[in-house]
Amino acid sequence: MTRYADIPKPIRSGIVLVDPERGTPQRIIILQFNPDTLERSLSPQSAGDQADSGGGGSGSGDKNEALRLKGPAQETWKFTAEIDATDQFEVAAPDGIHPQLATLEMLVQPTTAKLRDAMRLSKKGTIEISPIEMPLTLFTWGSKRVMPVRITELSINESAFDVNLNPIRASLSIGLKVLTVSDLPAGHRGAELYLAHLAQKERLAAAARGGALSALGLKSGDIGLGRV
């Protein structure tokens, strides 16, 4: 036993493909390295976005809606993932990192079987062919961040190759859009997972310490709140 045996292994971030009907995982993709940084953006879905901004009374929006939300904020994530075969000497890699790259690329590609089915329907003269449905995709960043997503960006920079021109090192820029109840039909498993993700945010927000007006140089009477 080594002296470091009691040090817990770090939790890895990853992607889980789920059968939306049964809820069973179809594939689990663990990122080799956790990204160093995450870029997150939240865009509120305000009901009063079109209200007058100048006070002249000419706004086209309903001013009674200024504090109302139409639905959950649109949330996007961006990060860079690294894949390096030279960091895993104990793992045989006759194809370099082709398999890992292909696995990620298939997150934004329909399978040949589904494409052939669509082509077959087209040859039969089917007037309307439904878009191909992909598995439900979850992005996980620890137990407190598990959310349904759609991949919106996948950019690959291959930076090293073996003698057979198999890529052995690459960085990937990945963009995600969090799917909310506004994006998914009622009762969809992804919608329930989003509600669980939002409920987790609510629990974390409730655990945060509240501030005091005095720290802002204010008194309760300064903003008409009454007793605080």
PDB file of C-alpha atoms in Angstrom:
ATOM      1  CA  MET A   1       0.000   0.000   0.000  1.00  0.00           C
ATOM      2  CA  THR A   2       1.372   3.401  -0.957  1.00  0.00           C
ATOM      3  CA  ARG A   3       1.362   6.413   1.312  1.00  0.00           C
ATOM      4  CA  TYR A   4      -1.146   8.111  -0.995  1.00  0.00           C
ATOM      5  CA  ALA A   5      -3.730   5.323  -0.981  1.00  0.00           C
ATOM      6  CA  ASP A   6      -6.084   7.296   1.260  1.00  0.00           C
ATOM      7  CA  ILE A   7      -6.233  10.302  -1.072  1.00  0.00           C
ATOM      8  CA  PRO A   8      -9.623  10.265  -2.837  1.00  0.00           C
ATOM      9  CA  LYS A   9      -9.630  10.246  -6.613  1.00  0.00           C
ATOM     10  CA  PRO A  10     -11.019  13.423  -8.187  1.00  0.00           C
ATOM     11  CA  ILE A  11     -14.529  13.285  -9.585  1.00  0.00           C
ATOM     12  CA  ARG A  12     -14.523  13.477 -13.376  1.00  0.00           C
ATOM     13  CA  SER A  13     -16.881  15.496 -15.511  1.00  0.00           C
ATOM     14  CA  GLY A  14     -18.573  13.734 -18.367  1.00  0.00           C
ATOM     15  CA  ILE A  15     -21.473  13.125 -20.691  1.00  0.00           C
ATOM     16  CA  VAL A  16     -24.162  10.465 -20.309  1.00  0.00           C
ATOM     17  CA  LEU A  17     -26.442   9.357 -23.138  1.00  0.00           C
ATOM     18  CA  VAL A  18     -29.818   8.252 -21.766  1.00  0.00           C
ATOM     19  CA  ASP A  19     -32.733   6.438 -23.340  1.00  0.00           C
ATOM     20  CA  PRO A  20     -35.490   9.077 -22.962  1.00  0.00           C
ATOM     21  CA  GLU A  21     -38.176   6.389 -22.683  1.00  0.00           C
ATOM     22  CA  ARG A  22     -36.590   3.976 -20.198  1.00  0.00           C
ATOM     23  CA  GLY A  23     -34.178   6.373 -18.501  1.00  0.00           C
ATOM     24  CA  THR A  24     -31.341   3.851 -18.757  1.00  0.00           C
ATOM     25  CA  PRO A  25     -27.794   5.049 -19.604  1.00  0.00           C
ATOM     26  CA  GLN A  26     -26.781   4.029 -23.125  1.00  0.00           C
ATOM     27  CA  ARG A  27     -23.231   5.356 -22.986  1.00  0.00           C
ATOM     28  CA  ILE A  28     -21.033   7.118 -20.459  1.00  0.00           C
ATOM     29  CA  ILE A  29     -18.245   9.390 -21.704  1.00  0.00           C
ATOM     30  CA  ILE A  30     -15.741  10.432 -19.053  1.00  0.00           C
ATOM     31  CA  LEU A  31     -13.533  13.389 -19.911  1.00  0.00           C
ATOM     32  CA  GLN A  32      -9.875  12.447 -19.531  1.00  0.00           C
ATOM     33  CA  PHE A  33      -9.070  15.742 -17.805  1.00  0.00           C
ATOM     34  CA  ASN A  34     -11.460  18.110 -16.078  1.00  0.00           C
ATOM     35  CA  PRO A  35     -11.454  21.445 -17.933  1.00  0.00           C
ATOM     36  CA  ASP A  36      -9.478  24.187 -16.189  1.00  0.00           C
ATOM     37  CA  THR A  37     -12.179  26.800 -16.829  1.00  0.00           C
ATOM     38  CA  LEU A  38     -15.888  26.952 -17.573  1.00  0.00           C
ATOM     39  CA  GLU A  39     -17.634  29.789 -19.384  1.00  0.00           C
ATOM     40  CA  ARG A  40     -21.290  29.986 -18.434  1.00  0.00           C
ATOM     41  CA  SER A  41     -23.912  32.424 -19.681  1.00  0.00           C
ATOM     42  CA  LEU A  42     -27.510  32.912 -18.502  1.00  0.00           C
ATOM     43  CA  SER A  43     -29.954  35.016 -20.522  1.00  0.00           C
ATOM     44  CA  PRO A  44     -33.175  35.861 -18.612  1.00  0.00           C
ATOM     45  CA  GLN A  45     -36.426  35.322 -20.518  1.00  0.00           C
ATOM     46  CA  SER A  46     -38.094  38.556 -19.435  1.00  0.00           C
ATOM     47  CA  ALA A  47     -41.699  39.243 -20.361  1.00  0.00           C
ATOM     48  CA  GLY A  48     -41.137  43.016 -20.419  1.00  0.00           C
ATOM     49  CA  ASP A  49     -38.088  43.222 -22.697  1.00  0.00           C
ATOM     50  CA  GLN A  50     -39.890  45.529 -25.140  1.00  0.00           C
ATOM     51  CA  ALA A  51     -40.951  48.119 -22.585  1.00  0.00           C
ATOM     52  CA  ASP A  52     -39.951  51.764 -23.003  1.00  0.00           C
ATOM     53  CA  SER A  53     -36.396  52.410 -21.830  1.00  0.00           C
ATOM     54  CA  GLY A  54     -36.407  56.184 -21.974  1.00  0.00           C
ATOM     55  CA  GLY A  55     -39.431  57.188 -19.922  1.00  0.00           C
ATOM     56  CA  GLY A  56     -41.165  58.885 -22.826  1.00  0.00           C
ATOM     57  CA  GLY A  57     -44.092  56.529 -22.826  1.00  0.00           C
ATOM     58  CA  SER A  58     -43.497  55.220 -26.331  1.00  0.00           C
ATOM     59  CA  GLY A  59     -42.408  51.682 -25.424  1.00  0.00           C
ATOM     60  CA  SER A  60     -44.159  48.835 -27.207  1.00  0.00           C
ATOM     61  CA  GLY A  61     -44.056  46.466 -24.229  1.00  0.00           C
ATOM     62  CA  ASP A  62     -46.438  46.168 -21.306  1.00  0.00           C
ATOM     63  CA  LYS A  63     -44.830  47.920 -18.332  1.00  0.00           C
ATOM     64  CA  ASN A  64     -46.820  45.668 -16.009  1.00  0.00           C
ATOM     65  CA  GLU A  65     -44.650  42.809 -17.301  1.00  0.00           C
ATOM     66  CA  ALA A  66     -41.284  44.403 -16.433  1.00  0.00           C
ATOM     67  CA  LEU A  67     -40.696  42.117 -13.449  1.00  0.00           C
ATOM     68  CA  ARG A  68     -42.169  38.968 -14.974  1.00  0.00           C
ATOM     69  CA  LEU A  69     -40.327  36.030 -16.540  1.00  0.00           C
ATOM     70  CA  LYS A  70     -41.660  34.028 -19.479  1.00  0.00           C
ATOM     71  CA  GLY A  71     -39.712  30.953 -18.442  1.00  0.00           C
ATOM     72  CA  PRO A  72     -36.322  29.653 -17.335  1.00  0.00           C
ATOM     73  CA  ALA A  73     -33.196  31.533 -18.354  1.00  0.00           C
ATOM     74  CA  GLN A  74     -31.358  30.286 -21.428  1.00  0.00           C
ATOM     75  CA  GLU A  75     -28.125  28.830 -20.093  1.00  0.00           C
ATOM     76  CA  THR A  76     -25.070  27.975 -22.185  1.00  0.00           C
ATOM     77  CA  TRP A  77     -21.738  26.404 -21.254  1.00  0.00           C
ATOM     78  CA  LYS A  78     -18.406  26.513 -23.065  1.00  0.00           C
ATOM     79  CA  PHE A  79     -15.203  24.731 -22.145  1.00  0.00           C
ATOM     80  CA  THR A  80     -12.106  23.126 -23.627  1.00  0.00           C
ATOM     81  CA  ALA A  81     -11.522  19.403 -23.171  1.00  0.00           C
ATOM     82  CA  GLU A  82      -8.122  17.746 -23.640  1.00  0.00           C
ATOM     83  CA  ILE A  83      -7.423  14.222 -24.901  1.00  0.00           C
ATOM     84  CA  ASP A  84      -3.868  12.863 -24.753  1.00  0.00           C
ATOM     85  CA  ALA A  85      -2.942   9.249 -25.501  1.00  0.00           C
ATOM     86  CA  THR A  86       0.589   9.792 -24.206  1.00  0.00           C
ATOM     87  CA  ASP A  87      -0.834  10.331 -20.714  1.00  0.00           C
ATOM     88  CA  GLN A  88      -2.267   6.815 -20.692  1.00  0.00           C
ATOM     89  CA  PHE A  89       0.663   4.529 -21.478  1.00  0.00           C
ATOM     90  CA  GLU A  90      -1.066   1.634 -19.718  1.00  0.00           C
ATOM     91  CA  VAL A  91      -3.936   1.779 -22.244  1.00  0.00           C
ATOM     92  CA  ALA A  92      -3.290   0.307 -25.694  1.00  0.00           C
ATOM     93  CA  ALA A  93      -4.005   2.871 -28.406  1.00  0.00           C
ATOM     94  CA  PRO A  94      -3.379   1.319 -31.852  1.00  0.00           C
ATOM     95  CA  ASP A  95      -5.736   3.896 -33.378  1.00  0.00           C
ATOM     96  CA  GLY A  96      -4.467   6.826 -31.322  1.00  0.00           C
ATOM     97  CA  ILE A  97      -7.370   8.878 -30.003  1.00  0.00           C
ATOM     98  CA  HIS A  98      -9.574   8.221 -33.050  1.00  0.00           C
ATOM     99  CA  PRO A  99     -12.090   6.263 -30.926  1.00  0.00           C
ATOM    100  CA  GLN A 100     -12.438   9.038 -28.337  1.00  0.00           C
ATOM    101  CA  LEU A 101     -12.848  11.693 -31.023  1.00  0.00           C
ATOM    102  CA  ALA A 102     -15.356   9.573 -32.940  1.00  0.00           C
ATOM    103  CA  THR A 103     -17.407   9.015 -29.782  1.00  0.00           C
ATOM    104  CA  LEU A 104     -17.719  12.759 -29.235  1.00  0.00           C
ATOM    105  CA  GLU A 105     -18.408  13.458 -32.916  1.00  0.00           C
ATOM    106  CA  MET A 106     -21.250  10.932 -32.905  1.00  0.00           C
ATOM    107  CA  LEU A 107     -22.992  13.105 -30.317  1.00  0.00           C
ATOM    108  CA  VAL A 108     -23.862  15.481 -33.168  1.00  0.00           C
ATOM    109  CA  GLN A 109     -24.287  12.893 -35.948  1.00  0.00           C
ATOM    110  CA  PRO A 110     -27.180  10.514 -36.656  1.00  0.00           C
ATOM    111  CA  THR A 111     -26.222   6.876 -37.114  1.00  0.00           C
ATOM    112  CA  THR A 112     -25.990   5.285 -40.550  1.00  0.00           C
ATOM    113  CA  ALA A 113     -28.961   3.072 -39.636  1.00  0.00           C
ATOM    114  CA  LYS A 114     -31.179   6.089 -38.935  1.00  0.00           C
ATOM    115  CA  LEU A 115     -29.989   7.821 -42.106  1.00  0.00           C
ATOM    116  CA  ARG A 116     -30.760   4.711 -44.182  1.00  0.00           C
ATOM    117  CA  ASP A 117     -34.231   4.531 -42.614  1.00  0.00           C
ATOM    118  CA  ALA A 118     -34.858   8.154 -43.592  1.00  0.00           C
ATOM    119  CA  MET A 119     -33.591   7.489 -47.134  1.00  0.00           C
ATOM    120  CA  ARG A 120     -35.836   4.430 -47.391  1.00  0.00           C
ATOM    121  CA  LEU A 121     -38.890   6.457 -46.367  1.00  0.00           C
ATOM    122  CA  SER A 122     -37.950   9.128 -48.884  1.00  0.00           C
ATOM    123  CA  LYS A 123     -37.762   6.557 -51.705  1.00  0.00           C
ATOM    124  CA  LYS A 124     -41.209   5.273 -50.729  1.00  0.00           C
ATOM    125  CA  GLY A 125     -42.582   8.772 -51.326  1.00  0.00           C
ATOM    126  CA  THR A 126     -43.201   9.686 -47.720  1.00  0.00           C
ATOM    127  CA  ILE A 127     -44.216  13.327 -47.822  1.00  0.00           C
ATOM    128  CA  GLU A 128     -43.033  14.313 -44.364  1.00  0.00           C
ATOM    129  CA  ILE A 129     -40.108  12.671 -42.621  1.00  0.00           C
ATOM    130  CA  SER A 130     -39.628  13.580 -38.973  1.00  0.00           C
ATOM    131  CA  PRO A 131     -36.188  14.858 -37.968  1.00  0.00           C
ATOM    132  CA  ILE A 132     -33.989  12.157 -36.511  1.00  0.00           C
ATOM    133  CA  GLU A 133     -34.245  12.022 -32.710  1.00  0.00           C
ATOM    134  CA  MET A 134     -31.004  11.654 -30.776  1.00  0.00           C
ATOM    135  CA  PRO A 135     -30.588  10.136 -27.303  1.00  0.00           C
ATOM    136  CA  LEU A 136     -31.108  12.412 -24.327  1.00  0.00           C
ATOM    137  CA  THR A 137     -27.706  13.939 -23.497  1.00  0.00           C
ATOM    138  CA  LEU A 138     -26.744  14.821 -19.935  1.00  0.00           C
ATOM    139  CA  PHE A 139     -23.688  16.825 -18.932  1.00  0.00           C
ATOM    140  CA  THR A 140     -22.370  16.132 -15.443  1.00  0.00           C
ATOM    141  CA  TRP A 141     -20.057  18.324 -13.384  1.00  0.00           C
ATOM    142  CA  GLY A 142     -20.152  16.617 -10.029  1.00  0.00           C
ATOM    143  CA  SER A 143     -23.299  15.582  -8.204  1.00  0.00           C
ATOM    144  CA  LYS A 144     -24.612  19.161  -7.962  1.00  0.00           C
ATOM    145  CA  ARG A 145     -24.647  19.775 -11.708  1.00  0.00           C
ATOM    146  CA  VAL A 146     -26.435  17.165 -13.787  1.00  0.00           C
ATOM    147  CA  MET A 147     -28.407  18.706 -16.621  1.00  0.00           C
ATOM    148  CA  PRO A 148     -29.950  17.846 -19.989  1.00  0.00           C
ATOM    149  CA  VAL A 149     -28.096  19.572 -22.821  1.00  0.00           C
ATOM    150  CA  ARG A 150     -27.804  19.925 -26.556  1.00  0.00           C
ATOM    151  CA  ILE A 151     -24.327  20.222 -28.050  1.00  0.00           C
ATOM    152  CA  THR A 152     -24.165  23.451 -30.054  1.00  0.00           C
ATOM    153  CA  GLU A 153     -20.458  23.551 -30.833  1.00  0.00           C
ATOM    154  CA  LEU A 154     -17.732  20.953 -31.288  1.00  0.00           C
ATOM    155  CA  SER A 155     -14.416  22.252 -32.612  1.00  0.00           C
ATOM    156  CA  ILE A 156     -11.403  19.910 -32.674  1.00  0.00           C
ATOM    157  CA  ASN A 157      -7.743  20.925 -32.785  1.00  0.00           C
ATOM    158  CA  GLU A 158      -5.485  17.878 -33.338  1.00  0.00           C
ATOM    159  CA  SER A 159      -1.933  18.756 -32.327  1.00  0.00           C
ATOM    160  CA  ALA A 160       0.136  15.527 -32.423  1.00  0.00           C
ATOM    161  CA  PHE A 161       0.147  12.297 -34.462  1.00  0.00           C
ATOM    162  CA  ASP A 162       1.844   8.910 -34.403  1.00  0.00           C
ATOM    163  CA  VAL A 163       3.802   7.385 -37.316  1.00  0.00           C
ATOM    164  CA  ASN A 164       0.543   6.149 -38.875  1.00  0.00           C
ATOM    165  CA  LEU A 165      -0.983   9.639 -38.682  1.00  0.00           C
ATOM    166  CA  ASN A 166      -3.370   8.640 -35.936  1.00  0.00           C
ATOM    167  CA  PRO A 167      -4.062  11.682 -33.758  1.00  0.00           C
ATOM    168  CA  ILE A 168      -2.644  11.215 -30.260  1.00  0.00           C
ATOM    169  CA  ARG A 169      -3.348  14.630 -28.754  1.00  0.00           C
ATOM    170  CA  ALA A 170      -6.213  17.074 -29.283  1.00  0.00           C
ATOM    171  CA  SER A 171      -8.120  19.886 -27.644  1.00  0.00           C
ATOM    172  CA  LEU A 172     -11.842  20.259 -28.162  1.00  0.00           C
ATOM    173  CA  SER A 173     -13.932  23.396 -27.783  1.00  0.00           C
ATOM    174  CA  ILE A 174     -17.366  22.250 -26.666  1.00  0.00           C
ATOM    175  CA  GLY A 175     -20.470  24.419 -26.439  1.00  0.00           C
ATOM    176  CA  LEU A 176     -23.641  23.273 -24.671  1.00  0.00           C
ATOM    177  CA  LYS A 177     -27.142  24.645 -24.332  1.00  0.00           C
ATOM    178  CA  VAL A 178     -29.000  23.543 -21.220  1.00  0.00           C
ATOM    179  CA  LEU A 179     -32.420  22.204 -22.229  1.00  0.00           C
ATOM    180  CA  THR A 180     -35.243  23.539 -20.063  1.00  0.00           C
ATOM    181  CA  VAL A 181     -38.961  22.901 -19.739  1.00  0.00           C
ATOM    182  CA  SER A 182     -39.361  25.513 -22.487  1.00  0.00           C
ATOM    183  CA  ASP A 183     -37.413  23.281 -24.898  1.00  0.00           C
ATOM    184  CA  LEU A 184     -38.873  19.873 -24.027  1.00  0.00           C
ATOM    185  CA  PRO A 185     -42.439  18.565 -24.028  1.00  0.00           C
ATOM    186  CA  ALA A 186     -44.296  18.141 -20.747  1.00  0.00           C
ATOM    187  CA  GLY A 187     -43.574  14.795 -19.175  1.00  0.00           C
ATOM    188  CA  HIS A 188     -40.305  14.299 -21.053  1.00  0.00           C
ATOM    189  CA  ARG A 189     -37.584  12.752 -18.904  1.00  0.00           C
ATOM    190  CA  GLY A 190     -35.251  15.602 -19.834  1.00  0.00           C
ATOM    191  CA  ALA A 191     -37.764  18.142 -18.525  1.00  0.00           C
ATOM    192  CA  GLU A 192     -37.880  16.345 -15.178  1.00  0.00           C
ATOM    193  CA  LEU A 193     -34.081  16.277 -15.031  1.00  0.00           C
ATOM    194  CA  TYR A 194     -33.983  20.003 -15.715  1.00  0.00           C
ATOM    195  CA  LEU A 195     -36.447  20.641 -12.867  1.00  0.00           C
ATOM    196  CA  ALA A 196     -34.184  18.587 -10.582  1.00  0.00           C
ATOM    197  CA  HIS A 197     -31.206  20.683 -11.757  1.00  0.00           C
ATOM    198  CA  LEU A 198     -33.128  23.903 -11.017  1.00  0.00           C
ATOM    199  CA  ALA A 199     -34.222  22.603  -7.604  1.00  0.00           C
ATOM    200  CA  GLN A 200     -30.569  21.964  -6.767  1.00  0.00           C
ATOM    201  CA  LYS A 201     -29.806  25.613  -7.564  1.00  0.00           C
ATOM    202  CA  GLU A 202     -32.615  26.660  -5.238  1.00  0.00           C
ATOM    203  CA  ARG A 203     -31.186  24.548  -2.405  1.00  0.00           C
ATOM    204  CA  LEU A 204     -27.716  26.008  -2.905  1.00  0.00           C
ATOM    205  CA  ALA A 205     -29.097  29.561  -3.021  1.00  0.00           C
ATOM    206  CA  ALA A 206     -30.981  28.951   0.238  1.00  0.00           C
ATOM    207  CA  ALA A 207     -27.701  27.896   1.889  1.00  0.00           C
ATOM    208  CA  ALA A 208     -25.986  31.208   1.057  1.00  0.00           C
ATOM    209  CA  ARG A 209     -25.679  33.784   3.836  1.00  0.00           C
ATOM    210  CA  GLY A 210     -27.770  36.906   3.353  1.00  0.00           C
ATOM    211  CA  GLY A 211     -26.231  40.355   3.467  1.00  0.00           C
ATOM    212  CA  ALA A 212     -27.107  43.417   5.528  1.00  0.00           C
ATOM    213  CA  LEU A 213     -28.155  46.824   4.205  1.00  0.00           C
ATOM    214  CA  SER A 214     -25.561  48.431   6.488  1.00  0.00           C
ATOM    215  CA  ALA A 215     -22.796  46.813   4.423  1.00  0.00           C
ATOM    216  CA  LEU A 216     -24.112  48.841   1.478  1.00  0.00           C
ATOM    217  CA  GLY A 217     -24.189  52.055   3.470  1.00  0.00           C
ATOM    218  CA  LEU A 218     -28.004  52.007   3.544  1.00  0.00           C
ATOM    219  CA  LYS A 219     -30.767  51.958   6.101  1.00  0.00           C
ATOM    220  CA  SER A 220     -34.101  50.268   5.715  1.00  0.00           C
ATOM    221  CA  GLY A 221     -35.830  53.612   5.306  1.00  0.00           C
ATOM    222  CA  ASP A 222     -33.526  54.607   2.433  1.00  0.00           C
ATOM    223  CA  ILE A 223     -35.249  52.244   0.040  1.00  0.00           C
ATOM    224  CA  GLY A 224     -38.694  52.136   1.607  1.00  0.00           C
ATOM    225  CA  LEU A 225     -38.510  48.579   2.834  1.00  0.00           C
ATOM    226  CA  GLY A 226     -39.658  49.238   6.349  1.00  0.00           C
ATOM    227  CA  ARG A 227     -38.072  47.032   8.982  1.00  0.00           C
ATOM    228  CA  VAL A 228     -35.445  44.580   7.642  1.00  0.00           C
TER     229      VAL A 228
END
